[in-house]
Amino acid sequence: MAVIDVKVPDIGDFKDVAVIELLVKPGDRVAVDQSLITVESDKASMEIPSSHAGVVKELKVQLGDKVSEGSVVLTLEAEGAAAAAVPEPAPAPVAAPAVAAPVATAVPAPAPAPTPVVAPVPTVAPAAAPSPVAPHQPASAPVLGLPHASPSVRKFARELGVPLAEVKGSGPKGRITLEDVQAFTKAVMAGTLQTQAQAAQAPAPAAGTGVGLDLLPWPKVDFAKFGPIERKELGRIKKISGANLMRNAVMIPAVTNHDDADITELEAFRVQLNKEHEKSGIKVTMLAFLIKACVAALKKFPEFNSSLDGDALIYKHYWHIGFAADTPNGLVVPVIKNADQKGILQISQEMADLAKKAREGKLGPADMSGATFTISSLGGIGGRYFTPIINAPEVAILGVCKSQMEPKWDGKQFVPRLMLPLSLTWDHRVIDGAAAARFNAYLGQILADFRRVLL
Ligand code: COA
């Protein structure tokens, strides 16, 4: 039986992160993708999965140790094919299904402003769609975002139905430990503590008593009384992203501007390009042009490429564009890095590669981090307009729907023009309505005459 080193895989921008939990011990049998340790930076915590199945021989890290990509976590007596064929550890999560990638979890950031973090999962809420998805990023406020706890503690709390937001953490930096969850449960059972849900049953406080949302409790309906039902757990991505979506929807004063761009000539050019490049295997889609056009607009209106940091704005001098991709496991947002330095063909190729990786569940955190602006395109599916939710800490997102041939008045007559519906959602703390209208108008000009990108 081969003894192998199991190492920390590609964990994006995380370096020298502290080990805060050991989830296995020598002698334990572990499966592929089973979480081995939890690591935590000041922005997020994540569990590091095993690249192989086998029996833990020796732990090579202790609580408090700092690890980075490539650090040896433990040695393992590998089982099965790995034992025979893989003397070296396999390069883990980036090449593993998304469900096996390191599970990063948001924790409250110490600063009041939202802070960028790992693997954003998408964002976008079509106006009439029931289940939008949100970016996977850290909470900036403990109550509205995710409380400070490792994924395994979170799971434990979920199983017990403990509302983590109400548990006081006794760990370092207020982190909630397993013991805190147990103590909370005991206190509720003993009747010495009331959860907020229980408190909500009590008479409501007098109107105008202050801040907070003072929301009604969630309606509790016995659906089975009205007809047959089936209960299905939400998928991993939806579970993780729900809290982020909630935070972004509640905390950002977001406004959406709708507009149309005339893409008649651009679409003809795209079709022509695809004919010319038929043999290369690269398919140019409208989204590649949109990415390039957005970069030009972001450069002209730099606040759209910024993030709030308390009372200041961080202007980013790089243009990384996220695009929402629909996958069997849910929505994810891979990122085209340095889109300003790439041509349409390269962007098309990268988008196709990332979208394929996304559908196969093989995106790693590095593929999904660092976006400065996001585009959500439903163009291949349909619809007219929708209201995307901003992928915090970004400050704007562009939603795109299906282009349609429409009659347009050219001053003398109606002419058929191909019109692309655009929906730009923006953070009103950073951007004003006039700037948003200018951004859309400029985007429309570029899409109508792509030579303007060169100006
Ligand atoms: N108007 C009209 N047609 C469009 C279009 C638009 N705005 N955008 C794309 N299309 C067409 C394409 O040309 C292509 O047509 P073809 O098959 O005849 O060549 C077809 O729609 C499919 O395009 P698609 O493969 O989806 O490419 P894309 O570059 O537009 O999109 C992804 C790539 C990864 C973004 C896309 O596959 C995806 O996942 N979209 C869903 C994103 C999402 O769910 N967002 C909302 C979140 S709530």
Short mmCIF file of C-alpha atoms and ligand atoms in Angstrom, two decimals:
data_model
loop_
_atom_site.label_atom_id
_atom_site.label_comp_id
_atom_site.label_asym_id
_atom_site.label_seq_id
_atom_site.Cartn_x
_atom_site.Cartn_y
_atom_site.Cartn_z
CA MET A 1 0.00 0.00 0.00
CA ALA A 2 1.56 3.32 -1.09
CA VAL A 3 2.01 6.09 1.42
CA ILE A 4 1.35 9.46 -0.15
CA ASP A 5 1.43 13.09 0.91
CA VAL A 6 -1.91 14.85 0.70
CA LYS A 7 -1.29 18.50 -0.02
CA VAL A 8 -3.25 21.72 0.03
CA PRO A 9 -4.60 22.18 -3.52
CA ASP A 10 -4.97 25.43 -5.46
CA ILE A 11 -6.91 27.67 -3.07
CA GLY A 12 -6.86 30.80 -5.15
CA ASP A 13 -5.33 33.86 -3.58
CA PHE A 14 -5.11 32.34 -0.12
CA LYS A 15 -1.60 32.07 1.29
CA ASP A 16 -0.36 31.36 4.80
CA VAL A 17 -3.84 30.66 6.07
CA ALA A 18 -4.24 29.32 9.59
CA VAL A 19 -5.39 25.78 10.34
CA ILE A 20 -8.36 26.23 12.65
CA GLU A 21 -9.77 22.71 12.72
CA LEU A 22 -8.44 19.18 12.33
CA LEU A 23 -11.26 17.05 11.01
CA VAL A 24 -9.43 13.69 10.94
CA LYS A 25 -6.85 11.88 13.04
CA PRO A 26 -4.31 9.08 12.43
CA GLY A 27 -6.07 5.80 11.82
CA ASP A 28 -9.18 7.42 10.31
CA ARG A 29 -10.31 6.09 6.96
CA VAL A 30 -11.05 8.93 4.55
CA ALA A 31 -12.77 9.03 1.20
CA VAL A 32 -11.80 11.13 -1.82
CA ASP A 33 -13.03 14.71 -1.30
CA GLN A 34 -13.64 14.19 2.41
CA SER A 35 -12.69 17.33 4.35
CA LEU A 36 -9.44 16.96 6.26
CA ILE A 37 -8.81 20.33 7.85
CA THR A 38 -10.41 23.77 7.96
CA VAL A 39 -8.27 26.77 7.18
CA GLU A 40 -9.15 30.38 7.71
CA SER A 41 -7.88 33.70 6.44
CA ASP A 42 -9.16 37.03 7.75
CA LYS A 43 -11.80 36.89 5.03
CA ALA A 44 -13.01 33.33 4.65
CA SER A 45 -12.72 29.81 5.90
CA MET A 46 -12.63 26.68 3.77
CA GLU A 47 -12.28 22.97 4.18
CA ILE A 48 -9.44 21.19 2.42
CA PRO A 49 -10.57 17.93 0.84
CA SER A 50 -8.58 14.73 0.45
CA SER A 51 -7.25 14.02 -3.02
CA HIS A 52 -7.22 10.26 -2.33
CA ALA A 53 -9.03 7.59 -0.35
CA GLY A 54 -7.13 5.72 2.34
CA VAL A 55 -6.15 5.58 5.97
CA VAL A 56 -4.57 8.60 7.67
CA LYS A 57 -1.07 7.71 8.75
CA GLU A 58 0.26 10.96 10.16
CA LEU A 59 -1.01 14.52 10.43
CA LYS A 60 1.60 17.00 9.27
CA VAL A 61 -0.19 20.12 10.52
CA GLN A 62 -1.37 21.31 13.89
CA LEU A 63 -3.93 23.88 14.96
CA GLY A 64 -2.57 27.35 14.32
CA ASP A 65 -0.08 26.25 11.63
CA LYS A 66 -0.03 28.39 8.49
CA VAL A 67 -0.48 26.58 5.17
CA SER A 68 -0.50 27.53 1.48
CA GLU A 69 -0.98 25.67 -1.79
CA GLY A 70 1.36 22.65 -1.75
CA SER A 71 1.72 22.37 2.04
CA VAL A 72 1.53 18.74 3.15
CA VAL A 73 -1.58 18.19 5.27
CA LEU A 74 -1.05 14.54 6.12
CA THR A 75 0.34 11.27 4.89
CA LEU A 76 -2.11 8.65 3.76
CA GLU A 77 -1.95 4.94 3.08
CA ALA A 78 -3.68 5.23 -0.25
CA GLU A 79 -6.23 2.67 -1.31
CA GLY A 80 -7.42 1.42 -4.69
CA ALA A 81 -6.01 2.60 -7.98
CA ALA A 82 -4.30 5.55 -6.32
CA ALA A 83 -2.22 3.22 -4.18
CA ALA A 84 -0.89 1.41 -7.19
CA ALA A 85 -0.62 4.20 -9.67
CA VAL A 86 -0.09 7.47 -7.91
CA PRO A 87 2.98 7.74 -5.76
CA GLU A 88 2.64 11.53 -5.85
CA PRO A 89 -0.53 13.32 -4.72
CA ALA A 90 -2.98 14.18 -7.45
CA PRO A 91 -3.52 17.84 -8.21
CA ALA A 92 -6.79 18.17 -6.38
CA PRO A 93 -9.84 20.36 -6.57
CA VAL A 94 -9.17 22.38 -9.65
CA ALA A 95 -9.44 19.13 -11.54
CA ALA A 96 -12.11 17.70 -9.28
CA PRO A 97 -15.85 18.21 -9.48
CA ALA A 98 -17.09 21.49 -8.08
CA VAL A 99 -18.64 19.69 -5.18
CA ALA A 100 -15.17 18.51 -4.26
CA ALA A 101 -13.47 21.85 -4.52
CA PRO A 102 -12.47 23.53 -1.28
CA VAL A 103 -15.64 24.69 0.37
CA ALA A 104 -15.11 28.32 1.16
CA THR A 105 -17.43 29.96 3.58
CA ALA A 106 -17.90 33.58 4.25
CA VAL A 107 -17.12 34.99 7.66
CA PRO A 108 -17.77 38.48 8.86
CA ALA A 109 -15.01 40.78 7.77
CA PRO A 110 -13.62 43.02 10.49
CA ALA A 111 -13.91 46.14 8.37
CA PRO A 112 -17.34 47.62 7.74
CA ALA A 113 -16.94 47.56 3.98
CA PRO A 114 -17.48 44.44 1.90
CA THR A 115 -14.23 42.68 1.07
CA PRO A 116 -13.61 40.58 -2.01
CA VAL A 117 -13.07 36.96 -1.48
CA VAL A 118 -13.35 33.57 -3.03
CA ALA A 119 -15.21 31.82 -5.73
CA PRO A 120 -18.16 34.02 -6.46
CA VAL A 121 -21.21 32.09 -7.38
CA PRO A 122 -23.59 34.11 -9.47
CA THR A 123 -25.86 36.64 -8.89
CA VAL A 124 -28.73 37.31 -10.97
CA ALA A 125 -32.36 37.56 -10.24
CA PRO A 126 -34.59 37.55 -13.29
CA ALA A 127 -37.51 39.72 -12.30
CA ALA A 128 -40.03 36.96 -12.45
CA ALA A 129 -37.82 33.97 -11.68
CA PRO A 130 -38.36 32.32 -8.34
CA SER A 131 -34.84 31.30 -7.43
CA PRO A 132 -32.04 33.69 -8.16
CA VAL A 133 -28.53 32.89 -7.04
CA ALA A 134 -26.00 35.07 -5.35
CA PRO A 135 -22.28 35.55 -5.27
CA HIS A 136 -20.30 33.48 -2.88
CA GLN A 137 -18.54 36.14 -0.93
CA PRO A 138 -18.02 37.11 2.63
CA ALA A 139 -20.49 38.85 4.80
CA SER A 140 -19.73 42.33 5.83
CA ALA A 141 -22.25 42.35 8.62
CA PRO A 142 -22.62 39.33 10.86
CA VAL A 143 -26.38 39.48 11.16
CA LEU A 144 -27.18 39.82 7.48
CA GLY A 145 -24.28 37.70 6.21
CA LEU A 146 -22.94 34.42 7.39
CA PRO A 147 -21.77 34.19 10.99
CA HIS A 148 -18.14 33.44 11.68
CA ALA A 149 -17.91 29.65 11.80
CA SER A 150 -16.17 26.88 9.94
CA PRO A 151 -18.11 24.83 7.36
CA SER A 152 -18.30 21.79 9.65
CA VAL A 153 -19.69 23.86 12.53
CA ARG A 154 -22.15 25.37 10.09
CA LYS A 155 -23.21 21.90 8.96
CA PHE A 156 -23.59 20.77 12.57
CA ALA A 157 -25.72 23.84 13.35
CA ARG A 158 -27.85 23.22 10.25
CA GLU A 159 -28.48 19.64 11.31
CA LEU A 160 -29.65 20.81 14.72
CA GLY A 161 -31.61 23.70 13.28
CA VAL A 162 -29.55 26.18 15.28
CA PRO A 163 -29.66 29.75 13.93
CA LEU A 164 -25.93 30.49 13.85
CA ALA A 165 -26.49 34.23 13.65
CA GLU A 166 -27.76 34.06 17.22
CA VAL A 167 -24.89 32.03 18.65
CA LYS A 168 -22.13 33.92 20.46
CA GLY A 169 -18.70 32.70 19.37
CA SER A 170 -16.09 31.96 21.99
CA GLY A 171 -13.28 31.13 19.55
CA PRO A 172 -10.56 33.44 18.26
CA LYS A 173 -12.00 36.60 16.66
CA GLY A 174 -15.44 35.55 17.92
CA ARG A 175 -15.50 32.38 15.82
CA ILE A 176 -18.37 30.04 16.71
CA THR A 177 -17.13 26.63 17.81
CA LEU A 178 -18.86 23.27 17.96
CA GLU A 179 -19.08 23.70 21.73
CA ASP A 180 -20.82 27.08 21.31
CA VAL A 181 -23.49 25.41 19.14
CA GLN A 182 -23.91 22.64 21.72
CA ALA A 183 -24.18 25.16 24.56
CA PHE A 184 -26.74 27.19 22.60
CA THR A 185 -28.84 24.08 21.98
CA LYS A 186 -28.69 23.10 25.65
CA ALA A 187 -29.73 26.60 26.74
CA VAL A 188 -32.70 26.64 24.37
CA MET A 189 -33.73 23.14 25.48
CA ALA A 190 -33.45 24.18 29.13
CA GLY A 191 -35.65 27.19 28.41
CA THR A 192 -33.02 29.71 29.55
CA LEU A 193 -32.66 31.13 26.04
CA GLN A 194 -35.15 32.10 23.35
CA THR A 195 -34.29 32.02 19.65
CA GLN A 196 -35.33 34.96 17.47
CA ALA A 197 -37.86 32.70 15.76
CA GLN A 198 -39.42 31.99 19.13
CA ALA A 199 -39.23 35.65 20.05
CA ALA A 200 -41.02 36.49 16.82
CA GLN A 201 -44.06 34.65 18.12
CA ALA A 202 -44.19 37.20 20.93
CA PRO A 203 -46.10 40.47 20.48
CA ALA A 204 -44.34 42.83 18.05
CA PRO A 205 -42.47 45.83 19.45
CA ALA A 206 -44.13 49.22 19.13
CA ALA A 207 -43.79 50.83 15.69
CA GLY A 208 -40.87 53.16 15.13
CA THR A 209 -38.66 51.61 17.79
CA GLY A 210 -35.53 51.92 15.69
CA VAL A 211 -33.36 50.28 13.12
CA GLY A 212 -33.46 46.64 12.02
CA LEU A 213 -35.87 45.26 9.51
CA ASP A 214 -38.58 44.32 12.02
CA LEU A 215 -39.74 41.69 9.56
CA LEU A 216 -42.65 39.39 10.08
CA PRO A 217 -41.69 35.78 10.78
CA TRP A 218 -41.47 33.59 7.68
CA PRO A 219 -44.91 32.11 6.91
CA LYS A 220 -45.17 28.59 8.17
CA VAL A 221 -47.55 26.61 6.00
CA ASP A 222 -48.34 22.92 6.16
CA PHE A 223 -48.29 22.47 2.38
CA ALA A 224 -49.27 18.82 2.69
CA LYS A 225 -52.68 19.98 3.86
CA PHE A 226 -53.34 21.30 0.35
CA GLY A 227 -51.95 18.51 -1.80
CA PRO A 228 -49.10 16.06 -2.30
CA ILE A 229 -45.61 17.48 -1.72
CA GLU A 230 -41.98 16.39 -2.00
CA ARG A 231 -39.07 17.84 0.01
CA LYS A 232 -35.69 18.19 -1.70
CA GLU A 233 -32.54 19.67 -0.14
CA LEU A 234 -31.12 22.67 -1.96
CA GLY A 235 -27.91 21.97 -3.88
CA ARG A 236 -24.55 22.99 -2.43
CA ILE A 237 -24.15 26.07 -4.61
CA LYS A 238 -27.63 27.36 -3.83
CA LYS A 239 -27.12 26.80 -0.11
CA ILE A 240 -23.85 28.68 -0.08
CA SER A 241 -24.96 31.48 -2.33
CA GLY A 242 -28.36 32.09 -0.75
CA ALA A 243 -26.93 34.05 2.17
CA ASN A 244 -24.82 36.14 -0.17
CA LEU A 245 -27.77 36.87 -2.41
CA MET A 246 -29.75 37.90 0.64
CA ARG A 247 -27.00 40.22 1.84
CA ASN A 248 -26.54 41.82 -1.55
CA ALA A 249 -30.26 42.28 -2.10
CA VAL A 250 -30.82 43.77 1.33
CA MET A 251 -27.66 45.82 1.83
CA ILE A 252 -27.16 47.38 -1.58
CA PRO A 253 -29.45 50.24 -2.61
CA ALA A 254 -29.61 48.88 -6.14
CA VAL A 255 -31.33 50.43 -9.13
CA THR A 256 -31.70 48.90 -12.59
CA ASN A 257 -31.68 50.87 -15.86
CA HIS A 258 -33.03 49.16 -18.96
CA ASP A 259 -31.89 50.10 -22.43
CA ASP A 260 -31.52 48.67 -25.94
CA ALA A 261 -28.48 48.53 -28.16
CA ASP A 262 -28.63 48.30 -31.93
CA ILE A 263 -26.41 45.32 -32.79
CA THR A 264 -27.48 44.87 -36.41
CA GLU A 265 -23.99 45.46 -37.85
CA LEU A 266 -22.20 43.75 -34.97
CA GLU A 267 -24.28 40.59 -35.39
CA ALA A 268 -23.51 40.55 -39.14
CA PHE A 269 -19.79 40.93 -38.29
CA ARG A 270 -20.04 38.12 -35.71
CA VAL A 271 -21.66 35.78 -38.22
CA GLN A 272 -18.98 36.69 -40.77
CA LEU A 273 -16.20 36.08 -38.22
CA ASN A 274 -17.60 32.67 -37.38
CA LYS A 275 -17.64 31.74 -41.05
CA GLU A 276 -14.01 32.80 -41.39
CA HIS A 277 -12.97 30.89 -38.29
CA GLU A 278 -15.13 27.83 -38.90
CA LYS A 279 -12.09 25.57 -39.12
CA SER A 280 -10.38 26.93 -36.00
CA GLY A 281 -13.16 25.57 -33.80
CA ILE A 282 -13.54 28.92 -32.03
CA LYS A 283 -17.12 30.14 -31.84
CA VAL A 284 -17.52 33.86 -31.33
CA THR A 285 -20.69 34.71 -29.37
CA MET A 286 -22.25 38.08 -28.62
CA LEU A 287 -21.03 37.76 -25.04
CA ALA A 288 -17.40 38.10 -26.12
CA PHE A 289 -18.22 41.44 -27.76
CA LEU A 290 -20.16 42.49 -24.69
CA ILE A 291 -17.17 41.77 -22.46
CA LYS A 292 -14.94 43.90 -24.64
CA ALA A 293 -17.54 46.67 -24.90
CA CYS A 294 -18.03 46.67 -21.12
CA VAL A 295 -14.28 47.05 -20.58
CA ALA A 296 -14.36 50.18 -22.76
CA ALA A 297 -17.33 51.54 -20.79
CA LEU A 298 -15.67 50.66 -17.46
CA LYS A 299 -12.58 52.55 -18.53
CA LYS A 300 -14.65 55.60 -19.46
CA PHE A 301 -16.69 55.38 -16.22
CA PRO A 302 -14.17 54.05 -13.68
CA GLU A 303 -16.52 54.12 -10.69
CA PHE A 304 -18.33 51.14 -12.27
CA ASN A 305 -15.06 49.20 -11.84
CA SER A 306 -14.66 50.12 -8.18
CA SER A 307 -15.58 48.77 -4.75
CA LEU A 308 -16.71 50.54 -1.60
CA ASP A 309 -14.30 50.52 1.31
CA GLY A 310 -15.95 52.34 4.18
CA ASP A 311 -16.15 55.96 3.11
CA ALA A 312 -13.67 55.45 0.26
CA LEU A 313 -13.80 53.92 -3.20
CA ILE A 314 -11.19 51.45 -4.39
CA TYR A 315 -10.64 52.03 -8.11
CA LYS A 316 -9.26 48.92 -9.76
CA HIS A 317 -6.76 49.38 -12.55
CA TYR A 318 -7.47 45.97 -13.95
CA TRP A 319 -10.53 44.74 -15.80
CA HIS A 320 -11.55 41.20 -14.86
CA ILE A 321 -15.03 40.39 -16.16
CA GLY A 322 -17.18 37.68 -14.56
CA PHE A 323 -19.90 35.98 -16.60
CA ALA A 324 -22.74 33.95 -15.12
CA ALA A 325 -22.73 30.39 -16.40
CA ASP A 326 -25.61 28.00 -16.03
CA THR A 327 -24.45 24.52 -14.92
CA PRO A 328 -26.23 21.35 -13.79
CA ASN A 329 -25.08 22.13 -10.22
CA GLY A 330 -26.29 25.73 -10.29
CA LEU A 331 -24.99 29.10 -11.38
CA VAL A 332 -21.32 29.98 -11.16
CA VAL A 333 -19.38 33.03 -12.29
CA PRO A 334 -16.07 32.28 -13.98
CA VAL A 335 -13.88 35.29 -14.62
CA ILE A 336 -12.07 36.44 -17.78
CA LYS A 337 -8.95 38.02 -16.33
CA ASN A 338 -7.41 41.12 -17.93
CA ALA A 339 -10.12 41.27 -20.57
CA ASP A 340 -8.72 44.64 -21.67
CA GLN A 341 -5.58 42.91 -22.94
CA LYS A 342 -7.39 40.21 -24.93
CA GLY A 343 -8.98 40.14 -28.36
CA ILE A 344 -12.44 38.83 -29.21
CA LEU A 345 -11.13 35.46 -30.38
CA GLN A 346 -9.10 34.88 -27.24
CA ILE A 347 -12.01 35.94 -25.02
CA SER A 348 -14.34 33.59 -26.96
CA GLN A 349 -11.92 30.71 -26.56
CA GLU A 350 -11.40 31.37 -22.84
CA MET A 351 -15.12 31.73 -22.27
CA ALA A 352 -15.81 28.42 -24.00
CA ASP A 353 -13.09 26.72 -21.93
CA LEU A 354 -14.34 28.22 -18.65
CA ALA A 355 -17.99 27.45 -19.46
CA LYS A 356 -17.03 23.83 -20.23
CA LYS A 357 -15.05 23.60 -17.00
CA ALA A 358 -18.04 25.09 -15.15
CA ARG A 359 -20.46 22.56 -16.60
CA GLU A 360 -18.10 19.73 -15.66
CA GLY A 361 -17.82 21.10 -12.12
CA LYS A 362 -14.10 21.62 -12.52
CA LEU A 363 -13.77 25.34 -11.84
CA GLY A 364 -11.33 26.16 -9.07
CA PRO A 365 -11.51 29.23 -6.79
CA ALA A 366 -8.88 30.97 -8.92
CA ASP A 367 -11.18 30.69 -11.97
CA MET A 368 -13.96 32.46 -10.09
CA SER A 369 -12.25 35.19 -8.13
CA GLY A 370 -11.16 38.75 -8.77
CA ALA A 371 -14.03 39.97 -10.96
CA THR A 372 -14.44 43.74 -11.11
CA PHE A 373 -17.74 43.66 -13.03
CA THR A 374 -20.14 40.87 -14.01
CA ILE A 375 -22.29 40.15 -17.04
CA SER A 376 -25.25 37.82 -16.87
CA SER A 377 -26.42 36.84 -20.31
CA LEU A 378 -29.74 35.12 -20.86
CA GLY A 379 -29.41 35.91 -24.55
CA GLY A 380 -29.16 32.28 -25.57
CA ILE A 381 -32.35 31.50 -23.67
CA GLY A 382 -34.78 34.39 -24.04
CA GLY A 383 -36.64 37.07 -22.14
CA ARG A 384 -36.72 40.86 -22.50
CA TYR A 385 -35.30 42.50 -19.37
CA PHE A 386 -34.53 41.43 -15.82
CA THR A 387 -33.05 42.86 -12.65
CA PRO A 388 -29.68 41.27 -11.90
CA ILE A 389 -28.42 41.44 -8.31
CA ILE A 390 -25.00 43.00 -7.84
CA ASN A 391 -22.17 40.60 -7.11
CA ALA A 392 -20.70 42.40 -4.05
CA PRO A 393 -18.20 43.89 -3.59
CA GLU A 394 -18.62 44.87 -7.23
CA VAL A 395 -20.85 47.90 -7.72
CA ALA A 396 -22.63 47.08 -10.97
CA ILE A 397 -23.76 44.17 -13.11
CA LEU A 398 -25.06 43.99 -16.66
CA GLY A 399 -27.96 41.71 -17.56
CA VAL A 400 -28.44 40.87 -21.23
CA CYS A 401 -31.45 39.26 -22.90
CA LYS A 402 -32.24 37.91 -26.34
CA SER A 403 -31.85 40.27 -29.27
CA GLN A 404 -34.87 40.77 -31.50
CA MET A 405 -35.53 42.36 -34.86
CA GLU A 406 -37.61 45.49 -34.29
CA PRO A 407 -38.95 48.30 -36.49
CA LYS A 408 -36.95 51.48 -35.82
CA TRP A 409 -37.72 54.94 -37.21
CA ASP A 410 -34.73 56.31 -39.14
CA GLY A 411 -36.27 59.74 -39.65
CA LYS A 412 -38.01 58.78 -42.87
CA GLN A 413 -39.23 55.24 -42.45
CA PHE A 414 -39.28 52.22 -40.22
CA VAL A 415 -36.32 49.92 -40.79
CA PRO A 416 -35.67 46.50 -39.28
CA ARG A 417 -32.90 46.65 -36.67
CA LEU A 418 -31.59 43.94 -34.35
CA MET A 419 -32.00 45.27 -30.81
CA LEU A 420 -30.26 43.85 -27.73
CA PRO A 421 -31.99 44.44 -24.37
CA LEU A 422 -29.60 45.56 -21.62
CA SER A 423 -30.34 45.79 -17.89
CA LEU A 424 -27.70 47.53 -15.80
CA THR A 425 -28.03 47.25 -12.02
CA TRP A 426 -25.88 49.69 -10.02
CA ASP A 427 -25.15 50.55 -6.42
CA HIS A 428 -26.66 53.95 -5.72
CA ARG A 429 -24.11 54.61 -2.95
CA VAL A 430 -21.43 54.74 -5.64
CA ILE A 431 -23.19 55.54 -8.88
CA ASP A 432 -25.87 58.09 -9.75
CA GLY A 433 -28.71 57.59 -12.20
CA ALA A 434 -27.21 60.00 -14.72
CA ALA A 435 -23.90 58.08 -14.74
CA ALA A 436 -25.77 54.81 -15.21
CA ALA A 437 -27.74 56.24 -18.13
CA ARG A 438 -24.47 57.51 -19.65
CA PHE A 439 -22.81 54.12 -19.15
CA ASN A 440 -25.67 52.35 -20.95
CA ALA A 441 -25.77 54.95 -23.71
CA TYR A 442 -22.01 54.63 -24.26
CA LEU A 443 -22.25 50.83 -24.23
CA GLY A 444 -25.01 51.12 -26.82
CA GLN A 445 -22.83 53.36 -29.00
CA ILE A 446 -19.97 50.87 -28.90
CA LEU A 447 -22.20 47.92 -29.68
CA ALA A 448 -23.76 49.87 -32.56
CA ASP A 449 -20.35 50.73 -33.98
CA PHE A 450 -17.60 48.56 -32.54
CA ARG A 451 -14.86 50.71 -34.04
CA ARG A 452 -15.47 53.05 -31.08
CA VAL A 453 -13.68 50.51 -28.86
CA LEU A 454 -10.50 51.79 -30.45
CA LEU A 455 -11.10 55.40 -29.42
N1 COA B 1 -29.44 37.40 -28.41
C1 COA B 1 -29.76 36.45 -29.31
N2 COA B 1 -29.10 35.27 -29.37
C2 COA B 1 -28.07 35.08 -28.52
C3 COA B 1 -27.70 36.04 -27.58
C4 COA B 1 -28.43 37.26 -27.57
N3 COA B 1 -28.16 38.22 -26.69
N4 COA B 1 -26.67 35.57 -26.86
C5 COA B 1 -26.41 34.34 -27.33
N5 COA B 1 -27.25 34.05 -28.33
C6 COA B 1 -27.29 32.82 -29.11
C7 COA B 1 -25.93 32.40 -29.54
O1 COA B 1 -25.51 33.08 -30.69
C8 COA B 1 -26.12 30.93 -29.75
O2 COA B 1 -26.78 30.74 -30.96
P1 COA B 1 -26.38 29.53 -31.96
O3 COA B 1 -26.43 28.28 -31.11
O4 COA B 1 -27.42 29.59 -33.02
O5 COA B 1 -25.01 29.83 -32.43
C9 COA B 1 -27.10 30.56 -28.64
O6 COA B 1 -27.75 31.78 -28.28
C10 COA B 1 -26.45 29.94 -27.42
O7 COA B 1 -25.42 30.78 -26.95
P2 COA B 1 -24.56 30.26 -25.72
O8 COA B 1 -23.95 28.95 -26.05
O9 COA B 1 -25.37 30.32 -24.50
O10 COA B 1 -23.34 31.26 -25.68
P3 COA B 1 -23.18 32.61 -24.90
O11 COA B 1 -21.80 33.06 -25.15
O12 COA B 1 -24.26 33.55 -25.19
O13 COA B 1 -23.30 32.19 -23.35
C11 COA B 1 -22.85 31.18 -21.29
C12 COA B 1 -22.36 31.40 -22.69
C13 COA B 1 -21.89 30.31 -20.54
C14 COA B 1 -23.01 32.52 -20.58
C15 COA B 1 -24.24 30.52 -21.37
O14 COA B 1 -24.11 29.22 -21.89
C16 COA B 1 -24.99 30.49 -20.06
O15 COA B 1 -24.72 29.69 -19.18
N6 COA B 1 -26.00 31.38 -19.96
C17 COA B 1 -26.88 31.45 -18.80
C18 COA B 1 -26.40 32.45 -17.79
C19 COA B 1 -27.47 32.65 -16.79
O16 COA B 1 -28.16 31.73 -16.43
N7 COA B 1 -27.63 33.91 -16.35
C20 COA B 1 -28.71 34.31 -15.56
C21 COA B 1 -28.53 34.03 -14.15
S1 COA B 1 -30.00 34.34 -13.20
#
